mmCIF file of C-alpha atoms and ligand atoms in Angstrom:
data_model
loop_
_atom_site.group_PDB
_atom_site.id
_atom_site.type_symbol
_atom_site.label_atom_id
_atom_site.label_comp_id
_atom_site.label_asym_id
_atom_site.label_seq_id
_atom_site.Cartn_x
_atom_site.Cartn_y
_atom_site.Cartn_z
ATOM 1 C CA UNK R 186 -2.251 -1.306 -14.265
ATOM 2 C CA UNK R 187 -5.793 -2.448 -14.319
ATOM 3 C CA UNK R 188 -6.452 -1.965 -17.922
ATOM 4 C CA UNK R 189 -7.070 -5.772 -18.717
ATOM 5 C CA UNK R 190 -9.112 -6.608 -15.617
ATOM 6 C CA UNK R 191 -11.089 -3.421 -16.063
ATOM 7 C CA UNK R 192 -11.905 -4.546 -19.780
ATOM 8 C CA UNK R 193 -12.941 -8.136 -18.684
ATOM 9 C CA UNK R 194 -15.013 -6.966 -15.739
ATOM 10 C CA UNK R 195 -16.903 -4.459 -17.837
ATOM 11 C CA UNK R 196 -17.163 -7.142 -20.645
ATOM 12 C CA UNK R 197 -18.677 -9.488 -18.225
ATOM 13 C CA UNK R 198 -21.134 -7.149 -16.795
ATOM 14 C CA UNK R 199 -22.228 -5.485 -20.223
ATOM 15 C CA UNK R 200 -23.787 -9.011 -21.275
ATOM 16 C CA UNK R 201 -26.184 -8.640 -18.524
ATOM 17 C CA UNK R 202 -27.590 -5.305 -20.036
ATOM 18 C CA UNK R 203 -30.925 -5.202 -21.460
ATOM 19 C CA UNK R 204 -32.214 -8.277 -19.343
ATOM 20 C CA UNK R 205 -35.741 -7.486 -17.900
ATOM 21 C CA UNK R 206 -34.717 -10.039 -15.122
ATOM 22 C CA UNK R 207 -31.923 -12.122 -14.332
ATOM 23 C CA UNK R 208 -32.019 -15.902 -13.754
ATOM 24 C CA UNK R 209 -29.536 -17.795 -11.517
ATOM 25 C CA UNK R 210 -28.095 -18.915 -14.752
ATOM 26 C CA UNK R 211 -27.217 -15.455 -15.817
ATOM 27 C CA UNK R 212 -25.557 -14.739 -12.428
ATOM 28 C CA UNK R 213 -23.672 -17.914 -12.452
ATOM 29 C CA UNK R 214 -22.252 -17.129 -15.941
ATOM 30 C CA UNK R 215 -21.325 -13.609 -15.060
ATOM 31 C CA UNK R 216 -19.787 -14.841 -11.907
ATOM 32 C CA UNK R 217 -17.684 -17.280 -13.765
ATOM 33 C CA UNK R 218 -16.547 -14.582 -15.981
ATOM 34 C CA UNK R 219 -15.630 -12.217 -13.283
ATOM 35 C CA UNK R 220 -13.949 -14.973 -11.249
ATOM 36 C CA UNK R 221 -11.714 -15.682 -14.352
ATOM 37 C CA UNK R 222 -11.035 -11.963 -14.843
ATOM 38 C CA UNK R 223 -9.667 -11.933 -11.213
ATOM 39 C CA UNK R 224 -7.614 -14.909 -11.550
ATOM 40 C CA UNK R 225 -6.142 -13.779 -14.619
ATOM 41 C CA UNK R 226 -5.270 -10.340 -12.818
ATOM 42 C CA UNK R 227 -3.358 -12.413 -10.197
ATOM 43 C CA UNK R 228 -5.772 -11.845 -7.511
ATOM 44 C CA UNK R 229 -5.033 -14.621 -4.901
ATOM 45 C CA UNK R 230 -7.442 -17.588 -4.933
ATOM 46 C CA UNK R 231 -9.007 -17.364 -1.494
ATOM 47 C CA UNK R 232 -9.824 -13.755 -2.145
ATOM 48 C CA UNK R 233 -11.521 -14.377 -5.450
ATOM 49 C CA UNK R 234 -13.519 -17.357 -3.817
ATOM 50 C CA UNK R 235 -14.907 -15.194 -1.120
ATOM 51 C CA UNK R 236 -15.389 -12.328 -3.438
ATOM 52 C CA UNK R 237 -17.489 -14.421 -5.973
ATOM 53 C CA UNK R 238 -19.517 -16.089 -3.176
ATOM 54 C CA UNK R 239 -20.460 -12.793 -1.697
ATOM 55 C CA UNK R 240 -21.581 -11.377 -5.261
ATOM 56 C CA UNK R 241 -23.576 -14.667 -5.992
ATOM 57 C CA UNK R 242 -25.241 -14.581 -2.753
ATOM 58 C CA UNK R 243 -26.284 -10.752 -2.985
ATOM 59 C CA UNK R 244 -27.305 -10.963 -6.449
ATOM 60 C CA UNK R 245 -29.477 -13.810 -6.222
ATOM 61 C CA UNK R 246 -31.143 -12.432 -3.187
ATOM 62 C CA UNK R 247 -31.314 -8.807 -4.682
ATOM 63 C CA UNK R 248 -34.646 -7.020 -4.436
ATOM 64 C CA UNK R 249 -35.134 -5.167 -7.878
ATOM 65 C CA UNK R 250 -35.256 -1.669 -6.979
ATOM 66 C CA UNK R 251 -37.600 0.911 -8.894
ATOM 67 C CA UNK R 252 -34.507 2.838 -9.473
ATOM 68 C CA UNK R 253 -32.077 0.251 -10.984
ATOM 69 C CA UNK R 254 -32.539 -2.460 -13.421
ATOM 70 C CA UNK R 255 -31.184 -6.077 -12.784
ATOM 71 C CA UNK R 256 -27.971 -5.632 -14.675
ATOM 72 C CA UNK R 257 -27.437 -2.166 -12.965
ATOM 73 C CA UNK R 258 -28.119 -3.912 -9.507
ATOM 74 C CA UNK R 259 -25.398 -6.454 -10.055
ATOM 75 C CA UNK R 260 -22.997 -3.741 -11.231
ATOM 76 C CA UNK R 261 -23.710 -1.885 -8.080
ATOM 77 C CA UNK R 262 -23.076 -5.103 -5.809
ATOM 78 C CA UNK R 263 -19.671 -5.828 -7.760
ATOM 79 C CA UNK R 264 -18.652 -2.011 -7.057
ATOM 80 C CA UNK R 265 -19.625 -2.276 -3.476
ATOM 81 C CA UNK R 266 -17.597 -5.481 -3.038
ATOM 82 C CA UNK R 267 -14.791 -4.190 -4.924
ATOM 83 C CA UNK R 268 -14.682 -1.225 -2.597
ATOM 84 C CA UNK R 269 -14.940 -3.829 0.454
ATOM 85 C CA UNK R 270 -11.892 -5.653 -0.529
ATOM 86 C CA UNK R 271 -9.868 -2.566 -1.149
ATOM 87 C CA UNK R 272 -10.489 -1.801 2.308
ATOM 88 C CA UNK R 273 -13.944 0.398 2.277
ATOM 89 C CA UNK R 274 -13.117 3.533 3.893
ATOM 90 C CA UNK R 275 -10.264 5.531 2.994
ATOM 91 C CA UNK R 276 -7.586 4.909 5.947
ATOM 92 C CA UNK R 277 -5.920 8.286 7.228
ATOM 93 C CA UNK R 278 -2.538 8.547 8.834
ATOM 94 C CA UNK R 279 -2.981 8.081 12.664
ATOM 95 C CA UNK R 280 -1.016 11.157 14.003
ATOM 96 C CA UNK R 281 0.331 10.954 17.519
ATOM 97 C CA UNK R 282 -1.323 13.218 20.099
ATOM 98 C CA UNK R 283 2.098 14.095 21.266
ATOM 99 C CA UNK R 284 4.376 14.429 18.354
ATOM 100 C CA UNK R 285 6.582 13.494 16.843
ATOM 101 C CA UNK R 286 4.428 10.867 15.094
ATOM 102 C CA UNK R 287 6.700 8.092 13.950
ATOM 103 C CA UNK R 288 6.156 6.221 10.802
ATOM 104 C CA UNK R 289 8.375 3.301 9.906
ATOM 105 C CA UNK R 290 8.633 1.992 6.499
ATOM 106 C CA UNK R 291 9.315 -1.701 5.996
ATOM 107 C CA UNK R 292 9.479 -3.993 2.787
ATOM 108 C CA UNK R 293 11.773 -5.814 0.503
ATOM 109 C CA UNK R 294 14.726 -4.322 -1.264
ATOM 110 C CA UNK R 295 13.671 -2.584 -4.334
ATOM 111 C CA UNK R 296 10.092 -2.220 -3.099
ATOM 112 C CA UNK R 297 10.514 1.536 -3.311
ATOM 113 C CA UNK R 298 10.801 2.601 0.439
ATOM 114 C CA UNK R 299 13.443 5.255 -0.129
ATOM 115 C CA UNK R 300 11.645 6.835 -2.926
ATOM 116 C CA UNK R 301 8.520 6.700 -0.922
ATOM 117 C CA UNK R 302 10.239 8.291 2.081
ATOM 118 C CA UNK R 303 10.724 11.454 -0.142
ATOM 119 C CA UNK R 304 7.176 11.551 -1.516
ATOM 120 C CA UNK R 305 5.700 10.974 2.150
ATOM 121 C CA UNK R 306 8.026 13.993 3.379
ATOM 122 C CA UNK R 307 6.752 16.095 0.472
ATOM 123 C CA UNK R 308 3.064 15.143 0.921
ATOM 124 C CA UNK R 309 3.497 15.661 4.858
ATOM 125 C CA UNK R 310 5.008 19.068 4.209
ATOM 126 C CA UNK R 311 2.184 19.878 2.043
ATOM 127 C CA UNK R 312 -0.224 18.899 4.913
ATOM 128 C CA UNK R 313 1.559 21.569 7.101
ATOM 129 C CA UNK R 314 3.774 18.939 8.724
ATOM 130 C CA UNK R 315 7.404 19.317 9.579
ATOM 131 C CA UNK R 316 8.722 15.971 8.717
ATOM 132 C CA UNK R 317 12.316 14.349 9.363
ATOM 133 C CA UNK R 318 13.567 11.607 7.246
ATOM 134 C CA UNK R 319 15.685 9.180 9.046
ATOM 135 C CA UNK R 320 18.177 6.814 7.243
ATOM 136 C CA UNK R 321 18.337 3.439 8.728
ATOM 137 C CA UNK R 322 18.792 1.399 5.452
ATOM 138 C CA UNK R 323 22.475 1.065 6.339
ATOM 139 C CA UNK R 324 22.719 -2.259 4.384
ATOM 140 C CA UNK R 325 22.295 -1.072 0.604
ATOM 141 C CA UNK R 326 25.122 0.761 -0.535
ATOM 142 C CA UNK R 327 24.069 4.032 -1.581
ATOM 143 C CA UNK R 328 20.689 3.971 0.292
ATOM 144 C CA UNK R 329 21.747 6.817 2.569
ATOM 145 C CA UNK R 330 22.795 9.075 0.050
ATOM 146 C CA UNK R 331 19.650 8.140 -2.080
ATOM 147 C CA UNK R 332 17.539 9.254 0.966
ATOM 148 C CA UNK R 333 19.305 12.544 1.233
ATOM 149 C CA UNK R 334 18.763 13.220 -2.476
ATOM 150 C CA UNK R 335 15.250 12.552 -2.280
ATOM 151 C CA UNK R 336 14.992 14.586 0.970
ATOM 152 C CA UNK R 337 16.853 17.484 -0.802
ATOM 153 C CA UNK R 338 14.397 17.388 -3.830
ATOM 154 C CA UNK R 339 11.521 17.349 -1.351
ATOM 155 C CA UNK R 340 13.041 20.147 0.857
ATOM 156 C CA UNK R 341 12.923 17.882 3.880
ATOM 157 C CA UNK R 342 15.707 17.230 6.254
ATOM 158 C CA UNK R 343 17.391 13.732 6.636
ATOM 159 C CA UNK R 344 18.930 12.409 9.734
ATOM 160 C CA UNK R 345 21.722 10.143 8.817
ATOM 161 C CA UNK R 346 24.723 8.500 10.678
ATOM 162 C CA UNK R 347 28.047 10.286 10.941
ATOM 163 C CA UNK R 348 30.789 8.362 9.061
ATOM 164 C CA UNK R 349 32.483 6.001 11.264
ATOM 165 C CA UNK R 350 30.552 6.657 14.591
ATOM 166 C CA UNK R 351 27.290 5.214 14.099
ATOM 167 C CA UNK R 352 25.560 8.188 15.889
ATOM 168 C CA UNK R 353 23.150 10.196 13.674
ATOM 169 C CA UNK R 354 23.365 13.707 12.727
ATOM 170 C CA UNK R 355 21.343 15.853 10.426
ATOM 171 C CA UNK R 356 22.524 16.241 6.808
ATOM 172 C CA UNK R 357 25.643 14.649 7.094
ATOM 173 C CA UNK R 358 26.795 12.565 4.439
ATOM 174 C CA UNK R 359 26.978 9.065 5.937
ATOM 175 C CA UNK R 360 28.812 5.836 5.115
ATOM 176 C CA UNK R 361 27.227 2.586 6.038
ATOM 177 C CA UNK R 362 28.655 2.489 9.539
ATOM 178 C CA UNK R 363 26.832 2.072 12.766
ATOM 179 C CA UNK R 364 23.792 0.132 13.824
ATOM 180 C CA UNK R 365 20.280 1.186 12.312
ATOM 181 C CA UNK R 366 18.561 0.863 15.738
ATOM 182 C CA UNK R 367 20.714 3.628 17.500
ATOM 183 C CA UNK R 368 20.188 5.689 14.279
ATOM 184 C CA UNK R 369 16.344 5.186 14.646
ATOM 185 C CA UNK R 370 16.347 5.989 18.240
ATOM 186 C CA UNK R 371 18.805 9.194 17.908
ATOM 187 C CA UNK R 372 16.425 10.223 14.862
ATOM 188 C CA UNK R 373 13.545 10.396 17.036
ATOM 189 C CA UNK R 374 15.275 12.091 19.993
ATOM 190 C CA UNK R 375 16.618 14.633 17.189
ATOM 191 C CA UNK R 376 12.988 15.145 16.143
ATOM 192 C CA UNK R 377 11.860 15.821 19.719
ATOM 193 C CA UNK R 378 14.715 18.196 20.355
ATOM 194 C CA UNK R 379 14.118 20.261 17.225
ATOM 195 C CA UNK R 380 10.281 19.840 16.981
ATOM 196 C CA UNK R 381 9.786 17.996 13.987
ATOM 197 C CA UNK R 382 6.639 16.529 14.176
ATOM 198 C CA UNK R 383 6.774 13.621 11.840
ATOM 199 C CA UNK R 384 9.578 11.107 11.722
ATOM 200 C CA UNK R 385 9.850 8.786 8.783
ATOM 201 C CA UNK R 386 12.328 5.927 9.179
ATOM 202 C CA UNK R 387 13.595 4.318 5.952
ATOM 203 C CA UNK R 388 14.806 0.821 6.729
ATOM 204 C CA UNK R 389 16.931 -1.964 5.067
ATOM 205 C CA UNK R 390 15.284 -4.499 2.948
ATOM 206 C CA UNK R 391 16.530 -7.805 1.449
ATOM 207 C CA UNK R 392 15.982 -9.295 -2.093
ATOM 208 C CA UNK R 393 14.054 -12.081 -0.208
ATOM 209 C CA UNK R 394 12.327 -12.460 2.972
ATOM 210 C CA UNK R 395 15.118 -13.544 5.679
ATOM 211 C CA UNK R 396 15.248 -13.852 9.543
ATOM 212 C CA UNK R 397 17.897 -11.280 9.976
ATOM 213 C CA UNK R 398 15.930 -8.591 8.039
ATOM 214 C CA UNK R 399 12.631 -9.382 10.340
ATOM 215 C CA UNK R 400 14.791 -9.146 13.460
ATOM 216 C CA UNK R 401 16.423 -5.730 12.576
ATOM 217 C CA UNK R 402 13.003 -4.404 11.492
ATOM 218 C CA UNK R 403 11.323 -5.517 14.737
ATOM 219 C CA UNK R 404 14.315 -4.035 16.837
ATOM 220 C CA UNK R 405 13.832 -0.588 15.200
ATOM 221 C CA UNK R 406 10.106 -0.950 15.751
ATOM 222 C CA UNK R 407 10.700 -1.759 19.335
ATOM 223 C CA UNK R 408 13.216 1.105 19.956
ATOM 224 C CA UNK R 409 10.879 3.727 18.402
ATOM 225 C CA UNK R 410 7.400 2.395 19.065
ATOM 226 C CA UNK R 411 5.958 3.870 15.569
ATOM 227 C CA UNK R 412 2.489 5.253 15.356
ATOM 228 C CA UNK R 413 2.455 3.589 11.930
ATOM 229 C CA UNK R 414 4.473 0.951 10.350
ATOM 230 C CA UNK R 415 3.896 0.754 6.650
ATOM 231 C CA UNK R 416 4.532 -2.166 4.673
ATOM 232 C CA UNK R 417 5.769 -1.251 1.244
ATOM 233 C CA UNK R 418 5.068 -3.549 -1.617
ATOM 234 C CA UNK R 419 5.770 -3.420 -5.207
ATOM 235 C CA UNK R 420 2.513 -4.082 -6.936
ATOM 236 C CA UNK R 421 4.309 -5.580 -10.004
ATOM 237 C CA UNK R 422 5.394 -8.618 -8.080
ATOM 238 C CA UNK R 423 1.975 -10.226 -8.257
ATOM 239 C CA UNK R 424 1.317 -13.442 -5.919
ATOM 240 C CA UNK R 425 4.534 -12.725 -4.249
ATOM 241 C CA UNK R 426 3.252 -9.717 -3.035
ATOM 242 C CA UNK R 427 0.781 -11.819 -0.884
ATOM 243 C CA UNK R 428 3.498 -14.074 0.423
ATOM 244 C CA UNK R 429 5.789 -11.121 1.243
ATOM 245 C CA UNK R 430 3.044 -9.350 3.160
ATOM 246 C CA UNK R 431 2.071 -12.526 5.192
ATOM 247 C CA UNK R 432 5.930 -12.672 6.079
ATOM 248 C CA UNK R 433 5.987 -8.976 7.250
ATOM 249 C CA UNK R 434 2.818 -9.401 9.096
ATOM 250 C CA UNK R 435 4.169 -12.122 11.196
ATOM 251 C CA UNK R 436 7.628 -10.950 11.500
ATOM 252 C CA UNK R 437 7.172 -7.237 12.024
ATOM 253 C CA UNK R 438 3.553 -6.420 12.006
ATOM 254 C CA UNK R 439 2.147 -3.500 10.084
ATOM 255 C CA UNK R 440 -0.646 -1.063 10.433
ATOM 256 C CA UNK R 441 -0.827 -0.183 6.675
ATOM 257 C CA UNK R 442 0.060 -0.929 3.142
ATOM 258 C CA UNK R 443 1.659 1.185 0.529
ATOM 259 C CA UNK R 444 1.390 -0.034 -3.050
ATOM 260 C CA UNK R 445 4.263 1.067 -5.291
ATOM 261 C CA UNK R 446 4.579 0.958 -9.207
ATOM 262 C CA UNK R 447 0.974 1.224 -9.949
ATOM 263 C CA UNK R 448 1.990 2.947 -13.034
ATOM 264 C CA UNK R 449 3.594 -0.552 -14.440
ATOM 265 C CA UNK R 450 1.692 -2.741 -16.558
ATOM 266 C CA UNK R 451 1.437 -5.753 -14.150
ATOM 267 C CA UNK R 452 -2.179 -7.107 -13.684
ATOM 268 C CA UNK R 453 -2.995 -5.510 -10.208
ATOM 269 C CA UNK R 454 -3.864 -8.546 -8.220
ATOM 270 C CA UNK R 455 -1.572 -7.565 -5.453
ATOM 271 C CA UNK R 456 -3.508 -4.585 -4.923
ATOM 272 C CA UNK R 457 -6.922 -6.535 -4.833
ATOM 273 C CA UNK R 458 -5.399 -9.212 -2.370
ATOM 274 C CA UNK R 459 -3.216 -7.614 0.113
ATOM 275 C CA UNK R 460 -6.001 -6.001 2.158
ATOM 276 C CA UNK R 461 -8.050 -9.448 2.574
ATOM 277 C CA UNK R 462 -5.060 -11.434 3.258
ATOM 278 C CA UNK R 463 -3.354 -9.217 5.852
ATOM 279 C CA UNK R 464 -6.574 -7.332 7.233
ATOM 280 C CA UNK R 465 -4.458 -4.141 7.167
ATOM 281 C CA UNK R 466 -5.593 -1.244 5.001
ATOM 282 C CA UNK R 467 -3.877 0.211 1.845
ATOM 283 C CA UNK R 468 -3.134 3.626 2.860
ATOM 284 C CA UNK R 469 -1.004 5.154 0.018
ATOM 285 C CA UNK R 470 -0.418 4.618 -3.622
ATOM 286 C CA UNK R 471 2.657 5.251 -5.492
ATOM 287 C CA UNK R 472 2.667 5.515 -9.359
ATOM 288 C CA UNK R 473 6.070 6.820 -10.553
ATOM 289 C CA UNK R 474 9.470 7.982 -9.780
ATOM 290 C CA UNK R 475 8.516 11.659 -9.450
ATOM 291 C CA UNK R 476 7.750 13.056 -6.058
ATOM 292 C CA UNK R 477 4.113 14.060 -7.050
ATOM 293 C CA UNK R 478 3.470 10.363 -8.298
ATOM 294 C CA UNK R 479 1.788 9.705 -5.097
ATOM 295 C CA UNK R 480 -1.492 9.725 -3.133
ATOM 296 C CA UNK R 481 -3.665 8.774 -0.540
ATOM 297 C CA UNK R 482 -5.458 5.389 -1.511
ATOM 298 C CA UNK R 483 -9.100 5.702 -1.933
ATOM 299 C CA UNK R 484 -10.873 2.491 -2.166
ATOM 300 C CA UNK R 485 -13.848 3.737 -3.825
ATOM 301 C CA UNK R 486 -12.019 5.795 -6.390
ATOM 302 C CA UNK R 487 -9.873 2.687 -7.369
ATOM 303 C CA UNK R 488 -12.955 0.414 -7.658
ATOM 304 C CA UNK R 489 -14.481 3.029 -10.071
ATOM 305 C CA UNK R 490 -11.184 2.983 -12.020
ATOM 306 C CA UNK R 491 -11.472 -0.793 -12.105
ATOM 307 C CA UNK R 492 -14.952 -0.907 -13.233
ATOM 308 C CA UNK R 493 -14.347 1.810 -15.917
HETATM 309 P P1 LIG Y 742 13.986 0.380 -1.789
HETATM 310 O O1 LIG Y 742 15.112 -0.388 -1.869
HETATM 311 O O2 LIG Y 742 12.890 -0.130 -1.087
HETATM 312 O O3 LIG Y 742 14.504 1.804 -1.008
HETATM 313 O O4 LIG Y 742 13.587 1.045 -3.181
HETATM 314 P P2 LIG Y 742 13.857 2.310 -3.915
HETATM 315 O O5 LIG Y 742 13.057 3.387 -3.418
HETATM 316 O O6 LIG Y 742 15.340 2.542 -4.142
HETATM 317 O O7 LIG Y 742 13.112 2.010 -5.288
HETATM 318 C C1 LIG Y 742 13.615 0.817 -6.210
HETATM 319 C C2 LIG Y 742 13.414 1.408 -7.760
HETATM 320 O O8 LIG Y 742 11.996 1.342 -7.992
HETATM 321 C C3 LIG Y 742 14.059 2.737 -7.999
HETATM 322 O O9 LIG Y 742 14.815 2.529 -9.202
HETATM 323 C C4 LIG Y 742 12.932 3.757 -8.033
HETATM 324 O O10 LIG Y 742 13.084 4.822 -8.890
HETATM 325 C C5 LIG Y 742 11.969 2.808 -8.669
HETATM 326 N N1 LIG Y 742 10.562 3.212 -7.946
HETATM 327 C C6 LIG Y 742 9.919 3.443 -6.781
HETATM 328 N N2 LIG Y 742 8.828 3.669 -6.777
HETATM 329 C C7 LIG Y 742 8.274 3.720 -7.895
HETATM 330 C C8 LIG Y 742 7.012 3.734 -8.663
HETATM 331 O O11 LIG Y 742 5.996 3.978 -7.905
HETATM 332 N N3 LIG Y 742 6.900 3.446 -10.000
HETATM 333 C C9 LIG Y 742 7.970 3.285 -10.771
HETATM 334 N N4 LIG Y 742 7.708 3.142 -12.051
HETATM 335 N N5 LIG Y 742 9.219 3.162 -10.072
HETATM 336 C C10 LIG Y 742 9.588 3.412 -8.903
#
């Protein structure tokens, strides 16, 4: 995903090597190249501006240390600032003191929520949890059975609506009847009764942002008071990721972001913008269709990957 950004950034920084000291003109030139590289990678303009301003200020004021030459000092600053825009520290899931922990997934249709529910279920199981997936995407035909398939693959039970009743039942092959808010509520009750310690709620998305989608998602949120609301976003959609994130931040609110499709060949700007724009951390990254193509998001590792 970050190949071309990575090439451009390492190229810009390589030009500094071998210089005994860096003039302000050297720093300005390098910053110009970094700026272009970020814009070309589709990073949002305000994020680029703030990033470049910080690099410039720090690079110009940098003390040359005994351990690092000037070029290494700039690389170190760029690395630290990249980690900063990616969120700094790794943000772990906040599990509830009194289980079940409720994790709600929100995002546009096609973002990868249902696929993620399976991956998250699988990951939670590996961490020693006993998750329950709850099918509240009753909009998209096939979403309930898709969740049941990923749940089965992950070996995680799925709570889905009974055909025709709208009341949930574990393991039933549901049709798209009933209302998602009651299913979500019933799913949490089921988890309490059967001692599942984490509930993952899959919700419906639309192809675009609309008021009805936001209302349904916030009704589910109000009915289940989630410990985490994860905004799931396709990293391939470039600048639209930022617009969508802002709309979900206003309409539903979320506590963390999951980037999906990082295996794609898009330019990666979404990954670098969404944290700064929404103020919420990227918590997980998904990079393929298999259950294992998934990991906790580590800003420092991602920055190292981008800097090559
Ligand atoms: P939802 O509408 O948000 O529930 O999205 P889905 O989970 O149905 O995913 C939409 C499509 O994207 C499906 O074809 C998934 O297989 C695919 N998908 C999901 N996550 C990833 C990913 O990380 N990488 C790739 N390449 N495809 C993904």
